[in-house]
PDB file of C-alpha atoms in Angstrom:
ATOM      1  CA  UNK A 128      16.051   8.252  11.002  1.00  0.00           C
ATOM      2  CA  UNK A 129      19.192   6.171  11.266  1.00  0.00           C
ATOM      3  CA  UNK A 130      19.121   3.847  14.302  1.00  0.00           C
ATOM      4  CA  UNK A 131      22.138   2.677  16.224  1.00  0.00           C
ATOM      5  CA  UNK A 132      22.539  -0.487  18.332  1.00  0.00           C
ATOM      6  CA  UNK A 133      25.149  -1.292  20.970  1.00  0.00           C
ATOM      7  CA  UNK A 134      27.444  -4.238  20.886  1.00  0.00           C
ATOM      8  CA  UNK A 135      26.132  -7.390  22.618  1.00  0.00           C
ATOM      9  CA  UNK A 136      27.624 -10.795  23.207  1.00  0.00           C
ATOM     10  CA  UNK A 137      25.823 -13.331  21.064  1.00  0.00           C
ATOM     11  CA  UNK A 138      23.293 -15.419  22.858  1.00  0.00           C
ATOM     12  CA  UNK A 139      23.583 -18.365  20.631  1.00  0.00           C
ATOM     13  CA  UNK A 140      26.090 -20.477  18.766  1.00  0.00           C
ATOM     14  CA  UNK A 141      26.162 -21.724  15.180  1.00  0.00           C
ATOM     15  CA  UNK A 142      24.361 -25.012  14.738  1.00  0.00           C
ATOM     16  CA  UNK A 143      26.502 -28.126  14.668  1.00  0.00           C
ATOM     17  CA  UNK A 144      25.688 -31.195  12.579  1.00  0.00           C
ATOM     18  CA  UNK A 145      25.101 -34.567  14.120  1.00  0.00           C
ATOM     19  CA  UNK A 146      26.981 -37.580  12.908  1.00  0.00           C
ATOM     20  CA  UNK A 147      24.239 -38.461  10.421  1.00  0.00           C
ATOM     21  CA  UNK A 148      23.892 -34.958   9.082  1.00  0.00           C
ATOM     22  CA  UNK A 149      27.710 -34.692   8.697  1.00  0.00           C
ATOM     23  CA  UNK A 150      27.453 -37.355   6.018  1.00  0.00           C
ATOM     24  CA  UNK A 151      25.561 -35.000   3.759  1.00  0.00           C
ATOM     25  CA  UNK A 152      27.507 -34.362   0.589  1.00  0.00           C
ATOM     26  CA  UNK A 153      26.814 -30.964  -0.881  1.00  0.00           C
ATOM     27  CA  UNK A 154      26.559 -30.680  -4.722  1.00  0.00           C
ATOM     28  CA  UNK A 155      30.051 -30.856  -6.171  1.00  0.00           C
ATOM     29  CA  UNK A 156      29.520 -27.650  -8.027  1.00  0.00           C
ATOM     30  CA  UNK A 157      29.307 -25.808  -4.754  1.00  0.00           C
ATOM     31  CA  UNK A 158      32.496 -26.946  -3.195  1.00  0.00           C
ATOM     32  CA  UNK A 159      35.158 -24.897  -4.938  1.00  0.00           C
ATOM     33  CA  UNK A 160      33.577 -21.544  -3.826  1.00  0.00           C
ATOM     34  CA  UNK A 161      32.867 -22.570  -0.245  1.00  0.00           C
ATOM     35  CA  UNK A 162      35.738 -20.433   1.039  1.00  0.00           C
ATOM     36  CA  UNK A 163      35.911 -18.764   4.443  1.00  0.00           C
ATOM     37  CA  UNK A 164      34.405 -15.287   4.670  1.00  0.00           C
ATOM     38  CA  UNK A 165      36.712 -12.310   4.924  1.00  0.00           C
ATOM     39  CA  UNK A 166      36.650 -10.830   8.407  1.00  0.00           C
ATOM     40  CA  UNK A 167      35.543  -7.242   8.823  1.00  0.00           C
ATOM     41  CA  UNK A 168      38.990  -6.145   9.976  1.00  0.00           C
ATOM     42  CA  UNK A 169      40.575  -6.883   6.599  1.00  0.00           C
ATOM     43  CA  UNK A 170      41.825  -3.420   5.583  1.00  0.00           C
ATOM     44  CA  UNK A 171      41.705  -3.564   1.764  1.00  0.00           C
ATOM     45  CA  UNK A 172      38.236  -4.894   1.026  1.00  0.00           C
ATOM     46  CA  UNK A 173      34.684  -4.232   2.037  1.00  0.00           C
ATOM     47  CA  UNK A 174      32.312  -7.162   2.389  1.00  0.00           C
ATOM     48  CA  UNK A 175      28.692  -6.805   1.428  1.00  0.00           C
ATOM     49  CA  UNK A 176      26.007  -9.473   1.601  1.00  0.00           C
ATOM     50  CA  UNK A 177      22.242  -9.935   1.000  1.00  0.00           C
ATOM     51  CA  UNK A 178      20.226 -12.350   3.080  1.00  0.00           C
ATOM     52  CA  UNK A 179      16.480 -12.961   3.111  1.00  0.00           C
ATOM     53  CA  UNK A 180      15.655 -14.100   6.624  1.00  0.00           C
ATOM     54  CA  UNK A 181      12.584 -15.897   5.325  1.00  0.00           C
ATOM     55  CA  UNK A 182       9.696 -14.528   7.328  1.00  0.00           C
ATOM     56  CA  UNK A 183      11.298 -13.457  10.607  1.00  0.00           C
ATOM     57  CA  UNK A 184       8.164 -12.466  12.510  1.00  0.00           C
ATOM     58  CA  UNK A 185       7.736 -11.628  16.134  1.00  0.00           C
ATOM     59  CA  UNK A 186       4.948 -13.386  18.108  1.00  0.00           C
ATOM     60  CA  UNK A 187       2.706 -10.260  18.513  1.00  0.00           C
ATOM     61  CA  UNK A 188      -0.390 -10.045  16.320  1.00  0.00           C
ATOM     62  CA  UNK A 189      -0.186  -7.078  13.931  1.00  0.00           C
ATOM     63  CA  UNK A 190      -2.815  -4.419  13.518  1.00  0.00           C
ATOM     64  CA  UNK A 191      -2.592  -3.663   9.820  1.00  0.00           C
ATOM     65  CA  UNK A 192      -1.793  -6.980   8.128  1.00  0.00           C
ATOM     66  CA  UNK A 193      -2.551 -10.609   8.777  1.00  0.00           C
ATOM     67  CA  UNK A 194       0.277 -12.412  10.538  1.00  0.00           C
ATOM     68  CA  UNK A 195      -1.892 -14.778  12.542  1.00  0.00           C
ATOM     69  CA  UNK A 196       0.014 -17.805  11.339  1.00  0.00           C
ATOM     70  CA  UNK A 197       3.075 -16.522  13.197  1.00  0.00           C
ATOM     71  CA  UNK A 198       1.496 -16.156  16.567  1.00  0.00           C
ATOM     72  CA  UNK A 199       1.369 -18.661  19.521  1.00  0.00           C
ATOM     73  CA  UNK A 200      -2.333 -19.494  18.655  1.00  0.00           C
ATOM     74  CA  UNK A 201      -1.798 -19.518  14.914  1.00  0.00           C
ATOM     75  CA  UNK A 202      -1.581 -22.508  12.582  1.00  0.00           C
ATOM     76  CA  UNK A 203       2.244 -22.571  12.813  1.00  0.00           C
ATOM     77  CA  UNK A 204       2.334 -22.303  16.697  1.00  0.00           C
ATOM     78  CA  UNK A 205       4.967 -19.595  16.492  1.00  0.00           C
ATOM     79  CA  UNK A 206       6.072 -19.317  20.113  1.00  0.00           C
ATOM     80  CA  UNK A 207       8.549 -17.162  21.907  1.00  0.00           C
ATOM     81  CA  UNK A 208      10.900 -20.122  22.091  1.00  0.00           C
ATOM     82  CA  UNK A 209      10.766 -20.621  18.375  1.00  0.00           C
ATOM     83  CA  UNK A 210      11.208 -16.928  17.725  1.00  0.00           C
ATOM     84  CA  UNK A 211      14.220 -16.820  20.076  1.00  0.00           C
ATOM     85  CA  UNK A 212      15.762 -19.763  18.267  1.00  0.00           C
ATOM     86  CA  UNK A 213      15.394 -18.123  14.840  1.00  0.00           C
ATOM     87  CA  UNK A 214      16.910 -14.906  16.177  1.00  0.00           C
ATOM     88  CA  UNK A 215      19.868 -16.786  17.518  1.00  0.00           C
ATOM     89  CA  UNK A 216      20.346 -18.874  14.375  1.00  0.00           C
ATOM     90  CA  UNK A 217      20.180 -15.845  12.143  1.00  0.00           C
ATOM     91  CA  UNK A 218      22.563 -13.934  14.315  1.00  0.00           C
ATOM     92  CA  UNK A 219      25.015 -16.828  14.248  1.00  0.00           C
ATOM     93  CA  UNK A 220      24.791 -16.866  10.484  1.00  0.00           C
ATOM     94  CA  UNK A 221      25.506 -13.108  10.270  1.00  0.00           C
ATOM     95  CA  UNK A 222      28.458 -13.443  12.624  1.00  0.00           C
ATOM     96  CA  UNK A 223      29.739 -16.296  10.528  1.00  0.00           C
ATOM     97  CA  UNK A 224      29.478 -14.146   7.439  1.00  0.00           C
ATOM     98  CA  UNK A 225      31.382 -11.277   9.118  1.00  0.00           C
ATOM     99  CA  UNK A 226      30.495  -8.772   6.423  1.00  0.00           C
ATOM    100  CA  UNK A 227      30.838  -4.959   6.796  1.00  0.00           C
ATOM    101  CA  UNK A 228      27.496  -4.287   5.119  1.00  0.00           C
ATOM    102  CA  UNK A 229      24.513  -6.739   5.231  1.00  0.00           C
ATOM    103  CA  UNK A 230      21.079  -6.193   3.722  1.00  0.00           C
ATOM    104  CA  UNK A 231      18.636  -8.282   5.662  1.00  0.00           C
ATOM    105  CA  UNK A 232      15.201  -8.779   4.077  1.00  0.00           C
ATOM    106  CA  UNK A 233      12.172 -10.575   5.394  1.00  0.00           C
ATOM    107  CA  UNK A 234      12.056  -8.934   8.884  1.00  0.00           C
ATOM    108  CA  UNK A 235       8.757  -7.911  10.284  1.00  0.00           C
ATOM    109  CA  UNK A 236       9.563  -4.675  12.107  1.00  0.00           C
ATOM    110  CA  UNK A 237      12.209  -2.658  13.918  1.00  0.00           C
ATOM    111  CA  UNK A 238      11.759  -4.585  17.156  1.00  0.00           C
ATOM    112  CA  UNK A 239      12.798  -7.720  15.285  1.00  0.00           C
ATOM    113  CA  UNK A 240      15.807  -5.970  13.767  1.00  0.00           C
ATOM    114  CA  UNK A 241      16.815  -4.617  17.205  1.00  0.00           C
ATOM    115  CA  UNK A 242      16.604  -8.183  18.710  1.00  0.00           C
ATOM    116  CA  UNK A 243      18.678  -9.517  15.831  1.00  0.00           C
ATOM    117  CA  UNK A 244      21.388  -6.882  16.127  1.00  0.00           C
ATOM    118  CA  UNK A 245      21.566  -7.343  19.908  1.00  0.00           C
ATOM    119  CA  UNK A 246      22.105 -11.075  19.409  1.00  0.00           C
ATOM    120  CA  UNK A 247      24.983 -10.616  16.925  1.00  0.00           C
ATOM    121  CA  UNK A 248      28.555 -10.674  18.128  1.00  0.00           C
ATOM    122  CA  UNK A 249      29.452  -8.333  15.269  1.00  0.00           C
ATOM    123  CA  UNK A 250      28.984  -4.712  16.296  1.00  0.00           C
ATOM    124  CA  UNK A 251      26.369  -3.457  13.864  1.00  0.00           C
ATOM    125  CA  UNK A 252      24.372  -0.306  13.483  1.00  0.00           C
ATOM    126  CA  UNK A 253      21.201  -0.560  11.486  1.00  0.00           C
ATOM    127  CA  UNK A 254      18.865   1.318   9.202  1.00  0.00           C
ATOM    128  CA  UNK A 255      15.206   0.007   9.011  1.00  0.00           C
ATOM    129  CA  UNK A 256      12.185   1.263   7.198  1.00  0.00           C
ATOM    130  CA  UNK A 257       8.595   0.031   7.424  1.00  0.00           C
ATOM    131  CA  UNK A 258       6.949  -1.026   4.110  1.00  0.00           C
ATOM    132  CA  UNK A 259       3.241  -1.042   3.340  1.00  0.00           C
ATOM    133  CA  UNK A 260       3.035  -4.666   2.259  1.00  0.00           C
ATOM    134  CA  UNK A 261       0.355  -7.381   2.677  1.00  0.00           C
ATOM    135  CA  UNK A 262       2.831  -9.646   4.510  1.00  0.00           C
ATOM    136  CA  UNK A 263       4.318  -6.880   6.712  1.00  0.00           C
ATOM    137  CA  UNK A 264       7.880  -7.816   5.878  1.00  0.00           C
ATOM    138  CA  UNK A 265      10.563  -5.108   5.725  1.00  0.00           C
ATOM    139  CA  UNK A 266      14.204  -4.489   4.783  1.00  0.00           C
ATOM    140  CA  UNK A 267      17.095  -3.469   7.074  1.00  0.00           C
ATOM    141  CA  UNK A 268      20.678  -2.536   6.429  1.00  0.00           C
ATOM    142  CA  UNK A 269      23.273  -3.604   9.006  1.00  0.00           C
ATOM    143  CA  UNK A 270      26.603  -1.862   8.788  1.00  0.00           C
ATOM    144  CA  UNK A 271      29.820  -1.214  10.758  1.00  0.00           C
ATOM    145  CA  UNK A 272      29.471   2.330  12.026  1.00  0.00           C
ATOM    146  CA  UNK A 273      33.231   2.999  11.977  1.00  0.00           C
ATOM    147  CA  UNK A 274      33.327   2.293   8.199  1.00  0.00           C
ATOM    148  CA  UNK A 275      30.079   3.556   6.624  1.00  0.00           C
ATOM    149  CA  UNK A 276      28.573   6.925   7.525  1.00  0.00           C
ATOM    150  CA  UNK A 277      25.029   7.185   6.005  1.00  0.00           C
ATOM    151  CA  UNK A 278      23.588  10.612   5.512  1.00  0.00           C
ATOM    152  CA  UNK A 279      20.624   9.857   3.173  1.00  0.00           C
ATOM    153  CA  UNK A 280      17.921   7.228   3.435  1.00  0.00           C
ATOM    154  CA  UNK A 281      14.993   6.795   0.923  1.00  0.00           C
ATOM    155  CA  UNK A 282      12.428   4.189   0.265  1.00  0.00           C
ATOM    156  CA  UNK A 283       9.861   3.222  -2.346  1.00  0.00           C
ATOM    157  CA  UNK A 284       7.637   0.277  -3.143  1.00  0.00           C
ATOM    158  CA  UNK A 285       9.649  -2.762  -2.027  1.00  0.00           C
ATOM    159  CA  UNK A 286      13.051  -1.019  -1.899  1.00  0.00           C
ATOM    160  CA  UNK A 287      15.376   0.831   0.491  1.00  0.00           C
ATOM    161  CA  UNK A 288      18.164   3.181  -0.503  1.00  0.00           C
ATOM    162  CA  UNK A 289      20.986   4.327   1.817  1.00  0.00           C
ATOM    163  CA  UNK A 290      23.770   6.688   0.776  1.00  0.00           C
ATOM    164  CA  UNK A 291      26.823   7.782   2.684  1.00  0.00           C
ATOM    165  CA  UNK A 292      30.606   7.965   2.884  1.00  0.00           C
ATOM    166  CA  UNK A 293      33.117   5.164   3.331  1.00  0.00           C
ATOM    167  CA  UNK A 294      36.068   5.696   5.596  1.00  0.00           C
ATOM    168  CA  UNK A 295      39.358   5.270   3.805  1.00  0.00           C
ATOM    169  CA  UNK A 296      42.894   4.839   5.108  1.00  0.00           C
ATOM    170  CA  UNK A 297      43.808   8.478   4.380  1.00  0.00           C
ATOM    171  CA  UNK A 298      40.623   9.729   6.010  1.00  0.00           C
ATOM    172  CA  UNK A 299      38.881  11.045   2.923  1.00  0.00           C
ATOM    173  CA  UNK A 300      35.379   9.619   2.455  1.00  0.00           C
ATOM    174  CA  UNK A 301      34.206   8.054  -0.771  1.00  0.00           C
ATOM    175  CA  UNK A 302      30.523   8.006  -1.727  1.00  0.00           C
ATOM    176  CA  UNK A 303      28.514   4.789  -1.828  1.00  0.00           C
ATOM    177  CA  UNK A 304      24.839   4.127  -2.542  1.00  0.00           C
ATOM    178  CA  UNK A 305      23.248   0.868  -1.453  1.00  0.00           C
ATOM    179  CA  UNK A 306      19.973  -0.166  -3.027  1.00  0.00           C
ATOM    180  CA  UNK A 307      18.041  -3.078  -1.585  1.00  0.00           C
ATOM    181  CA  UNK A 308      14.917  -4.589  -3.156  1.00  0.00           C
ATOM    182  CA  UNK A 309      13.026  -7.626  -1.902  1.00  0.00           C
ATOM    183  CA  UNK A 310      10.326  -7.654  -4.685  1.00  0.00           C
ATOM    184  CA  UNK A 311      11.259  -8.447  -8.331  1.00  0.00           C
ATOM    185  CA  UNK A 312       8.166  -6.565  -9.542  1.00  0.00           C
ATOM    186  CA  UNK A 313       9.676  -3.257  -8.271  1.00  0.00           C
ATOM    187  CA  UNK A 314      13.345  -3.885  -9.199  1.00  0.00           C
ATOM    188  CA  UNK A 315      13.320  -1.956 -12.440  1.00  0.00           C
ATOM    189  CA  UNK A 316      11.406   0.960 -10.922  1.00  0.00           C
ATOM    190  CA  UNK A 317      13.850   1.054  -7.986  1.00  0.00           C
ATOM    191  CA  UNK A 318      16.957   1.167 -10.194  1.00  0.00           C
ATOM    192  CA  UNK A 319      15.462   3.728 -12.562  1.00  0.00           C
ATOM    193  CA  UNK A 320      14.502   5.960  -9.724  1.00  0.00           C
ATOM    194  CA  UNK A 321      17.854   5.746  -8.012  1.00  0.00           C
ATOM    195  CA  UNK A 322      19.749   6.355 -11.194  1.00  0.00           C
ATOM    196  CA  UNK A 323      17.640   9.420 -11.963  1.00  0.00           C
ATOM    197  CA  UNK A 324      17.938  10.901  -8.454  1.00  0.00           C
ATOM    198  CA  UNK A 325      21.532  10.088  -7.721  1.00  0.00           C
ATOM    199  CA  UNK A 326      23.294   9.777 -11.123  1.00  0.00           C
ATOM    200  CA  UNK A 327      26.799  10.447  -9.773  1.00  0.00           C
ATOM    201  CA  UNK A 328      26.760   8.193  -6.721  1.00  0.00           C
ATOM    202  CA  UNK A 329      28.476   4.777  -7.266  1.00  0.00           C
ATOM    203  CA  UNK A 330      25.784   2.196  -6.615  1.00  0.00           C
ATOM    204  CA  UNK A 331      25.615  -1.385  -5.248  1.00  0.00           C
ATOM    205  CA  UNK A 332      22.241  -3.108  -5.639  1.00  0.00           C
ATOM    206  CA  UNK A 333      21.321  -6.139  -3.539  1.00  0.00           C
ATOM    207  CA  UNK A 334      18.244  -8.362  -3.641  1.00  0.00           C
ATOM    208  CA  UNK A 335      15.678  -9.553  -6.202  1.00  0.00           C
ATOM    209  CA  UNK A 336      17.386  -8.251  -9.341  1.00  0.00           C
ATOM    210  CA  UNK A 337      17.904 -10.071 -12.592  1.00  0.00           C
ATOM    211  CA  UNK A 338      20.774 -10.254 -15.117  1.00  0.00           C
ATOM    212  CA  UNK A 339      18.964  -7.813 -17.404  1.00  0.00           C
ATOM    213  CA  UNK A 340      19.061  -5.116 -14.752  1.00  0.00           C
ATOM    214  CA  UNK A 341      22.829  -5.139 -14.750  1.00  0.00           C
ATOM    215  CA  UNK A 342      23.137  -4.646 -18.524  1.00  0.00           C
ATOM    216  CA  UNK A 343      20.490  -1.987 -18.693  1.00  0.00           C
ATOM    217  CA  UNK A 344      21.933   0.125 -15.889  1.00  0.00           C
ATOM    218  CA  UNK A 345      25.645  -0.150 -16.596  1.00  0.00           C
ATOM    219  CA  UNK A 346      26.361  -2.476 -13.701  1.00  0.00           C
ATOM    220  CA  UNK A 347      28.116  -5.699 -13.210  1.00  0.00           C
ATOM    221  CA  UNK A 348      26.263  -8.861 -12.059  1.00  0.00           C
ATOM    222  CA  UNK A 349      28.588 -10.269  -9.425  1.00  0.00           C
ATOM    223  CA  UNK A 350      26.681 -13.527  -9.279  1.00  0.00           C
ATOM    224  CA  UNK A 351      26.954 -14.268 -13.032  1.00  0.00           C
ATOM    225  CA  UNK A 352      30.057 -16.471 -12.813  1.00  0.00           C
ATOM    226  CA  UNK A 353      28.760 -18.708 -10.049  1.00  0.00           C
ATOM    227  CA  UNK A 354      25.367 -18.914 -11.732  1.00  0.00           C
ATOM    228  CA  UNK A 355      27.000 -20.221 -14.909  1.00  0.00           C
ATOM    229  CA  UNK A 356      28.721 -22.899 -12.883  1.00  0.00           C
ATOM    230  CA  UNK A 357      25.321 -24.236 -11.756  1.00  0.00           C
ATOM    231  CA  UNK A 358      25.052 -22.552  -8.394  1.00  0.00           C
ATOM    232  CA  UNK A 359      22.112 -20.869  -6.756  1.00  0.00           C
ATOM    233  CA  UNK A 360      20.927 -19.739  -3.408  1.00  0.00           C
ATOM    234  CA  UNK A 361      17.543 -21.412  -3.375  1.00  0.00           C
ATOM    235  CA  UNK A 362      16.658 -25.049  -4.243  1.00  0.00           C
ATOM    236  CA  UNK A 363      13.539 -26.219  -6.012  1.00  0.00           C
ATOM    237  CA  UNK A 364      12.408 -29.398  -7.775  1.00  0.00           C
ATOM    238  CA  UNK A 365      14.291 -28.261 -10.919  1.00  0.00           C
ATOM    239  CA  UNK A 366      17.565 -27.777  -8.949  1.00  0.00           C
ATOM    240  CA  UNK A 367      19.397 -24.732  -7.750  1.00  0.00           C
ATOM    241  CA  UNK A 368      18.616 -21.252  -9.035  1.00  0.00           C
ATOM    242  CA  UNK A 369      19.916 -17.751  -8.299  1.00  0.00           C
ATOM    243  CA  UNK A 370      17.057 -15.972  -6.614  1.00  0.00           C
ATOM    244  CA  UNK A 371      19.108 -13.082  -5.076  1.00  0.00           C
ATOM    245  CA  UNK A 372      21.918 -11.068  -6.625  1.00  0.00           C
ATOM    246  CA  UNK A 373      24.506  -8.335  -6.064  1.00  0.00           C
ATOM    247  CA  UNK A 374      25.010  -5.781  -8.766  1.00  0.00           C
ATOM    248  CA  UNK A 375      27.796  -3.221  -8.683  1.00  0.00           C
ATOM    249  CA  UNK A 376      28.697  -0.165 -10.719  1.00  0.00           C
ATOM    250  CA  UNK A 377      31.565  -0.715 -13.151  1.00  0.00           C
ATOM    251  CA  UNK A 378      33.572   1.977 -11.244  1.00  0.00           C
ATOM    252  CA  UNK A 379      34.069  -0.540  -8.435  1.00  0.00           C
ATOM    253  CA  UNK A 380      36.990  -2.922  -8.328  1.00  0.00           C
ATOM    254  CA  UNK A 381      34.933  -5.828  -7.110  1.00  0.00           C
ATOM    255  CA  UNK A 382      35.521  -9.551  -6.717  1.00  0.00           C
ATOM    256  CA  UNK A 383      33.077 -12.040  -8.166  1.00  0.00           C
ATOM    257  CA  UNK A 384      30.150 -12.817  -5.810  1.00  0.00           C
ATOM    258  CA  UNK A 385      29.524 -16.095  -4.185  1.00  0.00           C
ATOM    259  CA  UNK A 386      26.794 -18.066  -2.448  1.00  0.00           C
ATOM    260  CA  UNK A 387      27.539 -18.503   1.268  1.00  0.00           C
ATOM    261  CA  UNK A 388      27.829 -22.201   2.200  1.00  0.00           C
ATOM    262  CA  UNK A 389      28.115 -23.630   5.644  1.00  0.00           C
ATOM    263  CA  UNK A 390      27.070 -27.068   6.809  1.00  0.00           C
ATOM    264  CA  UNK A 391      24.808 -25.813   9.585  1.00  0.00           C
ATOM    265  CA  UNK A 392      22.648 -24.114   6.874  1.00  0.00           C
ATOM    266  CA  UNK A 393      21.754 -27.350   5.191  1.00  0.00           C
ATOM    267  CA  UNK A 394      19.175 -30.117   5.751  1.00  0.00           C
ATOM    268  CA  UNK A 395      20.563 -33.641   5.832  1.00  0.00           C
ATOM    269  CA  UNK A 396      17.588 -35.167   4.117  1.00  0.00           C
ATOM    270  CA  UNK A 397      16.854 -32.725   1.190  1.00  0.00           C
ATOM    271  CA  UNK A 398      20.351 -31.380   0.610  1.00  0.00           C
ATOM    272  CA  UNK A 399      18.890 -27.883   0.467  1.00  0.00           C
ATOM    273  CA  UNK A 400      18.819 -25.057   3.011  1.00  0.00           C
ATOM    274  CA  UNK A 401      17.054 -26.144   6.246  1.00  0.00           C
ATOM    275  CA  UNK A 402      13.782 -24.135   6.388  1.00  0.00           C
ATOM    276  CA  UNK A 403      12.145 -22.843   9.531  1.00  0.00           C
ATOM    277  CA  UNK A 404       8.971 -24.565   8.351  1.00  0.00           C
ATOM    278  CA  UNK A 405       8.415 -27.284   5.777  1.00  0.00           C
ATOM    279  CA  UNK A 406       4.809 -26.545   4.975  1.00  0.00           C
ATOM    280  CA  UNK A 407       3.269 -26.795   8.453  1.00  0.00           C
ATOM    281  CA  UNK A 408       6.054 -28.879  10.028  1.00  0.00           C
ATOM    282  CA  UNK A 409       8.523 -26.969  12.224  1.00  0.00           C
ATOM    283  CA  UNK A 410      12.076 -27.744  11.143  1.00  0.00           C
ATOM    284  CA  UNK A 411      13.980 -25.059  13.126  1.00  0.00           C
ATOM    285  CA  UNK A 412      16.376 -23.950  10.402  1.00  0.00           C
ATOM    286  CA  UNK A 413      17.426 -20.465   9.455  1.00  0.00           C
ATOM    287  CA  UNK A 414      15.295 -20.471   6.259  1.00  0.00           C
ATOM    288  CA  UNK A 415      14.952 -21.531   2.708  1.00  0.00           C
ATOM    289  CA  UNK A 416      17.485 -19.111   1.243  1.00  0.00           C
ATOM    290  CA  UNK A 417      21.227 -18.856   1.307  1.00  0.00           C
ATOM    291  CA  UNK A 418      23.110 -15.539   1.580  1.00  0.00           C
ATOM    292  CA  UNK A 419      24.938 -14.082  -1.361  1.00  0.00           C
ATOM    293  CA  UNK A 420      28.036 -11.946  -0.842  1.00  0.00           C
ATOM    294  CA  UNK A 421      30.954 -10.176  -2.534  1.00  0.00           C
ATOM    295  CA  UNK A 422      33.765  -7.699  -1.825  1.00  0.00           C
ATOM    296  CA  UNK A 423      34.579  -4.174  -3.000  1.00  0.00           C
ATOM    297  CA  UNK A 424      38.010  -2.593  -2.956  1.00  0.00           C
ATOM    298  CA  UNK A 425      38.131   0.073  -0.251  1.00  0.00           C
ATOM    299  CA  UNK A 426      39.764   2.670  -2.554  1.00  0.00           C
ATOM    300  CA  UNK A 427      37.592   1.700  -5.506  1.00  0.00           C
ATOM    301  CA  UNK A 428      38.435   4.816  -7.616  1.00  0.00           C
ATOM    302  CA  UNK A 429      42.159   4.122  -7.712  1.00  0.00           C
ATOM    303  CA  UNK A 430      43.717   2.627 -10.853  1.00  0.00           C
TER     304      UNK A 430
END
């Protein structure tokens, strides 16, 4: 069932850097594409993003999987205060993105999604499905309800599919399918299944997909250009790598994708995204992953 959430004034503000943190220099390869996000009211383009919230658990012990680390008495001392801070930080990030469609992975349950949407200044509706996983983490789609009208929702192992109509300026809806996958082991299965079941629906895929998936399924990898320039949305000892991607059918007139860069997302010491936890140490950041985003032309079938 599609869930709807009411508009709520955000309860938090984007993090601001201290004087020391402001001296952090991001990798030079990142700077040319650190452009402001397009606001949702822009009439000609539709913004879509994927963000892994990096283990956004509530504080309540679960019955069917082990989340004891993320409880007040667990090893990480996950308290209501820390949960509230992560909700506010994540909501501030989504408001800063200002996308029309946002896939959010790494959320524990619908209660968490509801808290997140309520904390956003953006007026989002949401679709959430529960997955039978060992870590208990799910996927949700946040969307502007005056733009996207979903009428079909499906799920499989590690993936969520939502299909509906886009509102256009002339009032005639255009079909759009959105496939989200948070597990690379199931990415091929998810694309194969969606192509077989909905062969005529233009598709956007967001999440743990690889470059080979785009070529195999007749899609365009929106992250290919920025990846060639050395960018990525997660940092390891070997440097930056592109963990998450946006793929789009070739029928779309789409801009190249980008990694979303804002100073409040970064750690002054490491130069990478500020995590919520660094091993067992609480750092209080949004998480270890950066969002990826792109834009589609609203009338994507026009020449």
